[in-house]
PDB file of C-alpha atoms in Angstrom:
ATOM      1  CA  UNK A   1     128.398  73.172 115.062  1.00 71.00           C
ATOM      2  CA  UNK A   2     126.338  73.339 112.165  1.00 88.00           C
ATOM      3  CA  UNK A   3     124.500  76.308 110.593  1.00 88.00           C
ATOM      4  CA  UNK A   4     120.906  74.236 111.326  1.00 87.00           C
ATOM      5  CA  UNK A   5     122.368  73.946 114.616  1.00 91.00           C
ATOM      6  CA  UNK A   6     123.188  77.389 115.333  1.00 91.00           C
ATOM      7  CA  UNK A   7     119.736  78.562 114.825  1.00 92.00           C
ATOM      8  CA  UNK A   8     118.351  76.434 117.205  1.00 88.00           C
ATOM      9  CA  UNK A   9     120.435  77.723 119.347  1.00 89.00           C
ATOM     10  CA  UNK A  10     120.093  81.392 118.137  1.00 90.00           C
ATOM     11  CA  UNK A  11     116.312  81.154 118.716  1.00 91.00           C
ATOM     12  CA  UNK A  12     116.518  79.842 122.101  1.00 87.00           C
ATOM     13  CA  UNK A  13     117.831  83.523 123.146  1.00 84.00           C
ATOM     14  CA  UNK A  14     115.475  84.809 121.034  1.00 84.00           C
ATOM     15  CA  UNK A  15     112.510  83.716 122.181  1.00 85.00           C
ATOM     16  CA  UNK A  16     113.546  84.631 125.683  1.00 83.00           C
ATOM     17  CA  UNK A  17     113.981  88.379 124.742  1.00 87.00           C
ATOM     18  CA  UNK A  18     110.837  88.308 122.531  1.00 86.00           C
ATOM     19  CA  UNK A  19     109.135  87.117 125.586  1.00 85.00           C
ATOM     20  CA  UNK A  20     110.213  89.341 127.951  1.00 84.00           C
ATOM     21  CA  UNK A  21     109.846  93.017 125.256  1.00 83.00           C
ATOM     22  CA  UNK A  22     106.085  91.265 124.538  1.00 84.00           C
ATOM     23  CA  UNK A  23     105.601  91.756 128.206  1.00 74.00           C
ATOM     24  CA  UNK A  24     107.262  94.924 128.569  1.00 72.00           C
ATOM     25  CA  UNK A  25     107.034  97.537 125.832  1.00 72.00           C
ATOM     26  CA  UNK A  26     104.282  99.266 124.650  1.00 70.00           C
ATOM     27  CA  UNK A  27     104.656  99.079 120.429  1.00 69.00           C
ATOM     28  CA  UNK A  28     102.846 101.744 118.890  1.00 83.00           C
ATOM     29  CA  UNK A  29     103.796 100.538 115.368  1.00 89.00           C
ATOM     30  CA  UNK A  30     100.935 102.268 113.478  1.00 89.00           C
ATOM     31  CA  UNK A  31     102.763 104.983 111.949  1.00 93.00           C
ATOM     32  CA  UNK A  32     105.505 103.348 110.622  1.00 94.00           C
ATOM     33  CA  UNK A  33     103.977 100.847 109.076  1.00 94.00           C
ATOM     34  CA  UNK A  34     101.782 103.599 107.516  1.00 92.00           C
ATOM     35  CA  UNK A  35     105.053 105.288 105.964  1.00 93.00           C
ATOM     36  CA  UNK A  36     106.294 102.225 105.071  1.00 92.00           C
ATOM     37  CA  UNK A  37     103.007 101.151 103.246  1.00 92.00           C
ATOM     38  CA  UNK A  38     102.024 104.503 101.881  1.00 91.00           C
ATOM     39  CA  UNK A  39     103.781 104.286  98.427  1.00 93.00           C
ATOM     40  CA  UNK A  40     102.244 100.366  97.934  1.00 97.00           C
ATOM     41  CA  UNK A  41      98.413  99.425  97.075  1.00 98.00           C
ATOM     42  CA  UNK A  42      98.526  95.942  98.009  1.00 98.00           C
ATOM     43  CA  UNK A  43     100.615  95.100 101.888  1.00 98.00           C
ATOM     44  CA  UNK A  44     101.383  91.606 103.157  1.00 98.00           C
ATOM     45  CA  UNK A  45     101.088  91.847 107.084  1.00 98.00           C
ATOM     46  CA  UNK A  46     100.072  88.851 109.165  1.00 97.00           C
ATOM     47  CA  UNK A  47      98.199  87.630 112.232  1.00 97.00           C
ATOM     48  CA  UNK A  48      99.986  87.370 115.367  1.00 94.00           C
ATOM     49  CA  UNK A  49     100.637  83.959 117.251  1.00 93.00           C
ATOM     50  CA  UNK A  50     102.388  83.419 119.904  1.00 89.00           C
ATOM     51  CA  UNK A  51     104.731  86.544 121.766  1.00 90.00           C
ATOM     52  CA  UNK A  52     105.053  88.358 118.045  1.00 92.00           C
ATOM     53  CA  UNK A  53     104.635  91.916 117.604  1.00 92.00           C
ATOM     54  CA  UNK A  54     100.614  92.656 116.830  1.00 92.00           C
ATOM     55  CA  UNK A  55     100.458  94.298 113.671  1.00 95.00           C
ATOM     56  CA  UNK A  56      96.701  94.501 113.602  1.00 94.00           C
ATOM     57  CA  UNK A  57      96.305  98.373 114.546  1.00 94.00           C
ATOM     58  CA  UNK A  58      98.101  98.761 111.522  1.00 95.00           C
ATOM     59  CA  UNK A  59      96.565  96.603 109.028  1.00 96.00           C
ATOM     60  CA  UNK A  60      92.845  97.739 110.534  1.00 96.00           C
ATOM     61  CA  UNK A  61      94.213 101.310 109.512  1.00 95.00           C
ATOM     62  CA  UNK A  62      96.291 100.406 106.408  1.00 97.00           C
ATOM     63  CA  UNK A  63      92.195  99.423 105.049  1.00 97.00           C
ATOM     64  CA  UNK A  64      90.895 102.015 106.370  1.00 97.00           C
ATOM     65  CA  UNK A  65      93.287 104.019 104.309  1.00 96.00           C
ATOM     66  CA  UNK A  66      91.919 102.428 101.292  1.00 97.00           C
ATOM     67  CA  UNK A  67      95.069  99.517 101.088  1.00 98.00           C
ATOM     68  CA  UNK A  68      94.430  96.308 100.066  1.00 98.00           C
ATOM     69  CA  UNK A  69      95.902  93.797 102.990  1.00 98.00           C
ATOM     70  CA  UNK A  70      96.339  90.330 102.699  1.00 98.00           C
ATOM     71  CA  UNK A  71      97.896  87.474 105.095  1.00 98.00           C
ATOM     72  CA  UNK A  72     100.371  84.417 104.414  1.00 98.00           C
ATOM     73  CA  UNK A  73      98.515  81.387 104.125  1.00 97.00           C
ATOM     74  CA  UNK A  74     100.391  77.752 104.283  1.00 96.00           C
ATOM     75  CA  UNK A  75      99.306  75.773 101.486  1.00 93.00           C
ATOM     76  CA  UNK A  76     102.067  72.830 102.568  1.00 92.00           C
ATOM     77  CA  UNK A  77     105.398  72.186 104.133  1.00 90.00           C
ATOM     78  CA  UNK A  78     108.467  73.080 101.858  1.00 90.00           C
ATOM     79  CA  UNK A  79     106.005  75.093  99.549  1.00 93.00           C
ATOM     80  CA  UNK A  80     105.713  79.139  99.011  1.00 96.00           C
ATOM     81  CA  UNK A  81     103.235  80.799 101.085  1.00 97.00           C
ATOM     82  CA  UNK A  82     100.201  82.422  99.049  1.00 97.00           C
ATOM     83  CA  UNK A  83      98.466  85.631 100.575  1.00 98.00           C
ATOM     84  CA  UNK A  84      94.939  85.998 100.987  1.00 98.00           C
ATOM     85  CA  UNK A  85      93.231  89.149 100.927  1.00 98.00           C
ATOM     86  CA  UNK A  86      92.253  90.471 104.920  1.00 98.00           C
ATOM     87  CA  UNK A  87      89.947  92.642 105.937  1.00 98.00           C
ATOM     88  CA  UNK A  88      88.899  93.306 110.004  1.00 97.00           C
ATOM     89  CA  UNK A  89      85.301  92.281 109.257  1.00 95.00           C
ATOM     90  CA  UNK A  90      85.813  88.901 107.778  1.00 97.00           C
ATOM     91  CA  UNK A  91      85.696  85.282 109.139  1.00 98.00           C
ATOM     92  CA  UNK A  92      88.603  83.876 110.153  1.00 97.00           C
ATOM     93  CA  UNK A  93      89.490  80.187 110.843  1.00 97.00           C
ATOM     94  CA  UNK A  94      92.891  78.623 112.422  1.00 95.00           C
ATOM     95  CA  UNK A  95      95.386  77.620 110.129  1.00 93.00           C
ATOM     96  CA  UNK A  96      98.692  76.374 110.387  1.00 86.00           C
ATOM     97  CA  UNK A  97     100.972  76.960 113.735  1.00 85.00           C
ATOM     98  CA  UNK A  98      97.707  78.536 115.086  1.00 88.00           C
ATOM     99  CA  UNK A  99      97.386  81.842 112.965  1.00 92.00           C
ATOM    100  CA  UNK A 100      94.066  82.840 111.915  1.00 96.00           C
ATOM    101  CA  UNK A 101      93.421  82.945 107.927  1.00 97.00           C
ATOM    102  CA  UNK A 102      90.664  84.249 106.052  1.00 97.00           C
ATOM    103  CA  UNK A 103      87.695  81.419 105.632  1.00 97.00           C
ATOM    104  CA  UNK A 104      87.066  82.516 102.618  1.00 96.00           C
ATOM    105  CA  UNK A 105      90.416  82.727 100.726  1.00 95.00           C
ATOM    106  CA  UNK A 106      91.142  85.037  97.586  1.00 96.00           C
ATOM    107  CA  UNK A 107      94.829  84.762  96.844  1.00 98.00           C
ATOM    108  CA  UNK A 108      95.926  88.367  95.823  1.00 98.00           C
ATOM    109  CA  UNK A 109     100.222  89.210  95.546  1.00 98.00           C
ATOM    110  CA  UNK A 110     101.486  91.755  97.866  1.00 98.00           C
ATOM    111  CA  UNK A 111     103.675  94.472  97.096  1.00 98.00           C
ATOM    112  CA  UNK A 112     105.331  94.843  99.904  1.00 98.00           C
ATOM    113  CA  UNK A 113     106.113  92.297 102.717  1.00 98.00           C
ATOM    114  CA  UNK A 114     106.111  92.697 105.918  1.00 98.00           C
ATOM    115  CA  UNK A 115     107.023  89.402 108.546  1.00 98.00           C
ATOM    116  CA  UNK A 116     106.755  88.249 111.557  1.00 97.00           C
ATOM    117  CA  UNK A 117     110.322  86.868 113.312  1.00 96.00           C
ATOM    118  CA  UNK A 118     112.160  85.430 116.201  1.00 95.00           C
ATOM    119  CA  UNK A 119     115.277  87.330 115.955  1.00 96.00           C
ATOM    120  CA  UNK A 120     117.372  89.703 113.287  1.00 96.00           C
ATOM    121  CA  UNK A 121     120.576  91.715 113.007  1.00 95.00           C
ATOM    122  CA  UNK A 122     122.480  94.068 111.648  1.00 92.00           C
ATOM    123  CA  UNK A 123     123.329  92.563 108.619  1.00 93.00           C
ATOM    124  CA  UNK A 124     119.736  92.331 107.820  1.00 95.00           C
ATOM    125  CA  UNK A 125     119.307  88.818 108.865  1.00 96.00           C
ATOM    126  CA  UNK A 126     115.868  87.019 109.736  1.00 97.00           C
ATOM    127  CA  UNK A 127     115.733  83.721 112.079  1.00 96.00           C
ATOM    128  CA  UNK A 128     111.810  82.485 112.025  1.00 94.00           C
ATOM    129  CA  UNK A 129     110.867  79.628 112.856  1.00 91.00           C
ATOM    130  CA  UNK A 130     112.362  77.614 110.676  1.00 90.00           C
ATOM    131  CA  UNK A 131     110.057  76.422 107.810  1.00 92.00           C
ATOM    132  CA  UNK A 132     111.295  78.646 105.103  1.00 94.00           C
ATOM    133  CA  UNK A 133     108.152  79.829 104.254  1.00 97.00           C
ATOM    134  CA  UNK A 134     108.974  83.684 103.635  1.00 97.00           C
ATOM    135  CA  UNK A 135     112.541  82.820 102.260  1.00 97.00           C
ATOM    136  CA  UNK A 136     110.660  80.699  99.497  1.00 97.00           C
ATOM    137  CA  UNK A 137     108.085  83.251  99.081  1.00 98.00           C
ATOM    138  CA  UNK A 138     109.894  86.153  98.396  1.00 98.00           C
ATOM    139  CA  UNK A 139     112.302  85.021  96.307  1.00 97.00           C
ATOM    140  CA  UNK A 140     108.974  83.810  94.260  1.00 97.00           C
ATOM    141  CA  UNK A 141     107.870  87.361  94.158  1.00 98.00           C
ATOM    142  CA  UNK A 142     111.133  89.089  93.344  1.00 97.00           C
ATOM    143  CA  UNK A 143     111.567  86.433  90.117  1.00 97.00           C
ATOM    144  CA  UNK A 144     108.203  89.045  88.935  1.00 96.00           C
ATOM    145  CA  UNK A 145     109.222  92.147  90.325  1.00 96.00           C
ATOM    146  CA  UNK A 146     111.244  94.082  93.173  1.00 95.00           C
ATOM    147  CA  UNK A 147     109.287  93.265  96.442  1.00 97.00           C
ATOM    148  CA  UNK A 148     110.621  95.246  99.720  1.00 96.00           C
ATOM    149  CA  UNK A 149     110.825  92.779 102.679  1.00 97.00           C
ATOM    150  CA  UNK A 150     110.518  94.327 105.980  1.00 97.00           C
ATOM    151  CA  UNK A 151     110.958  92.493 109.556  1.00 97.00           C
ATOM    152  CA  UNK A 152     108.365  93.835 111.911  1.00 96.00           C
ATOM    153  CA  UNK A 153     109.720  92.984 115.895  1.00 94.00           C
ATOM    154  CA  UNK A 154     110.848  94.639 118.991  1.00 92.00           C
ATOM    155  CA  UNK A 155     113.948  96.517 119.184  1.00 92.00           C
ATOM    156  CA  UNK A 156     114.952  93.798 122.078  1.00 91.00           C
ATOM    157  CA  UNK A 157     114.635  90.596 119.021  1.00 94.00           C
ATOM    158  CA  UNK A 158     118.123  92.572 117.404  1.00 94.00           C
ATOM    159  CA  UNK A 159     120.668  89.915 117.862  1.00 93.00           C
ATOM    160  CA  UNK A 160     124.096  91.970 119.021  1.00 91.00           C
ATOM    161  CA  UNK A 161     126.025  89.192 116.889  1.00 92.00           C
ATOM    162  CA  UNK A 162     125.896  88.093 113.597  1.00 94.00           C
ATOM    163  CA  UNK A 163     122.827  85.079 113.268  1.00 95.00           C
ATOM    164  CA  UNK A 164     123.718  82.083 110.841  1.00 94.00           C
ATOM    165  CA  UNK A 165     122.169  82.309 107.179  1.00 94.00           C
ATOM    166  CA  UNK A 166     122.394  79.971 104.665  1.00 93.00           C
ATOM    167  CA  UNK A 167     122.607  80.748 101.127  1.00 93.00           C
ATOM    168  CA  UNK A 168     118.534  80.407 100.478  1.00 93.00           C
ATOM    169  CA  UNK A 169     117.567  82.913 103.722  1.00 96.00           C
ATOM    170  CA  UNK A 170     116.477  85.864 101.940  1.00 97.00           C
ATOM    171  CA  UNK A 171     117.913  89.466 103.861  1.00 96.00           C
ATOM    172  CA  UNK A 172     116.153  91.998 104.881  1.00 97.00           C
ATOM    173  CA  UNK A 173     115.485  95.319 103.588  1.00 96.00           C
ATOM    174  CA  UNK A 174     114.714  97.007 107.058  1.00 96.00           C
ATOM    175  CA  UNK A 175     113.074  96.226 110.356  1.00 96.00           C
ATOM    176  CA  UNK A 176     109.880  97.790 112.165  1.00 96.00           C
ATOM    177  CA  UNK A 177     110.385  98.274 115.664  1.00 93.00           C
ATOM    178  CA  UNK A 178     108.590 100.735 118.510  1.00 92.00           C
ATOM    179  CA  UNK A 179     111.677 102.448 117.937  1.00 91.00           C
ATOM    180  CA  UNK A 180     110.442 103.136 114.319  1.00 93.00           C
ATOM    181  CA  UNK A 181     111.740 102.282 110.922  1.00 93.00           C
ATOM    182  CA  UNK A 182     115.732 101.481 110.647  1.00 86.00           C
ATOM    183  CA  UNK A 183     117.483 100.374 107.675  1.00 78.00           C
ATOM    184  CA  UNK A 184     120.370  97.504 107.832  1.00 68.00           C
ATOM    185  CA  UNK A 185     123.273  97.843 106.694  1.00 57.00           C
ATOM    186  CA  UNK A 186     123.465  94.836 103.908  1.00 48.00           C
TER     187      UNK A 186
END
């Protein structure tokens, strides 16, 4: 079986435990975002589709804090993402896959990312959805400067076995769960 097959494969599972925590577990993620945002000005978050992990507590506090906060948008398929400053107030329109984005866009670079996933594990491996989107992005923003990349999921999305990777997924640096902040061993 091939790697491109494996994640399909590896997600199936996935979404089934993402599906079931979303229904079951009560993520207070606020503070650990917070500590992991507190030493950055500007922090990519995003806004939840589907069964992921709401990060908006956060981000609402993050600005309230005095952070910048800005979203992925999709310019195009096989292209980097750009982020767009957020703020709660602002107008918001679909955009791709379903996620809200700000109507009015100003692109602004994060220093710290923080993504959505299906799935991770140990090893510091993320399984999205399969558009490379963040993989492209970050390794864009590390060819500037260092740029932390943190998971943000349940503790049920860990995958007890290794998931595939191919040589362009990008690793993480640590996950956010309910559990709070834990660091992979890569």
């Amino acid at each position: 079986m091939n790697i491109a097959s494996q994640k399909i494969t590896a997600r199936k599972a996935a979404y089934a435990r993402r599906a079931k925590a979303h229904g079951n577990v009560n993520a207070n993620i606020i503070p650990y975002i917070k500590d992991i945002a507190q030493q950055f000005h500007i922090v990519a978050a995003y806004m939840p589709i589907r069964t992921e992990i709401d990060p908006l507590p956060a981000m609402r506090a993050l600005h309230k804090a005095g952070k910048k906060v800005c979203i992925p948008v999709i310019i195009q398929n096989e292209a980097p993402l750009i982020f767009c400053e957020w703020a709660p107030e602002m107008e918001m329109v679909a955009g791709a896959f379903g996620a809200l984005i700000p109507a009015e866009q100003k692109p602004i670079i994060p220093e710290i990312v923080i993504a959505p996933l299906v799935a991770y594990d140990r090893l510091g491996t993320r399984l999205g959805y399969g558009g490379g989107f963040y993989d492209r992005t970050v390794e864009l923003l590390r060819e500037a400067k260092p740029t932390p990349y943190f998971g943000l999921a349940y503790s049920m999305q860990m995958s007890e076995a290794a998931l595939p990777k191919e040589d362009t997924d990008i690793t993480l640096d640590g996950i956010i769960t309910e559990k709070g902040i834990q660091s992979l061993m890569t």
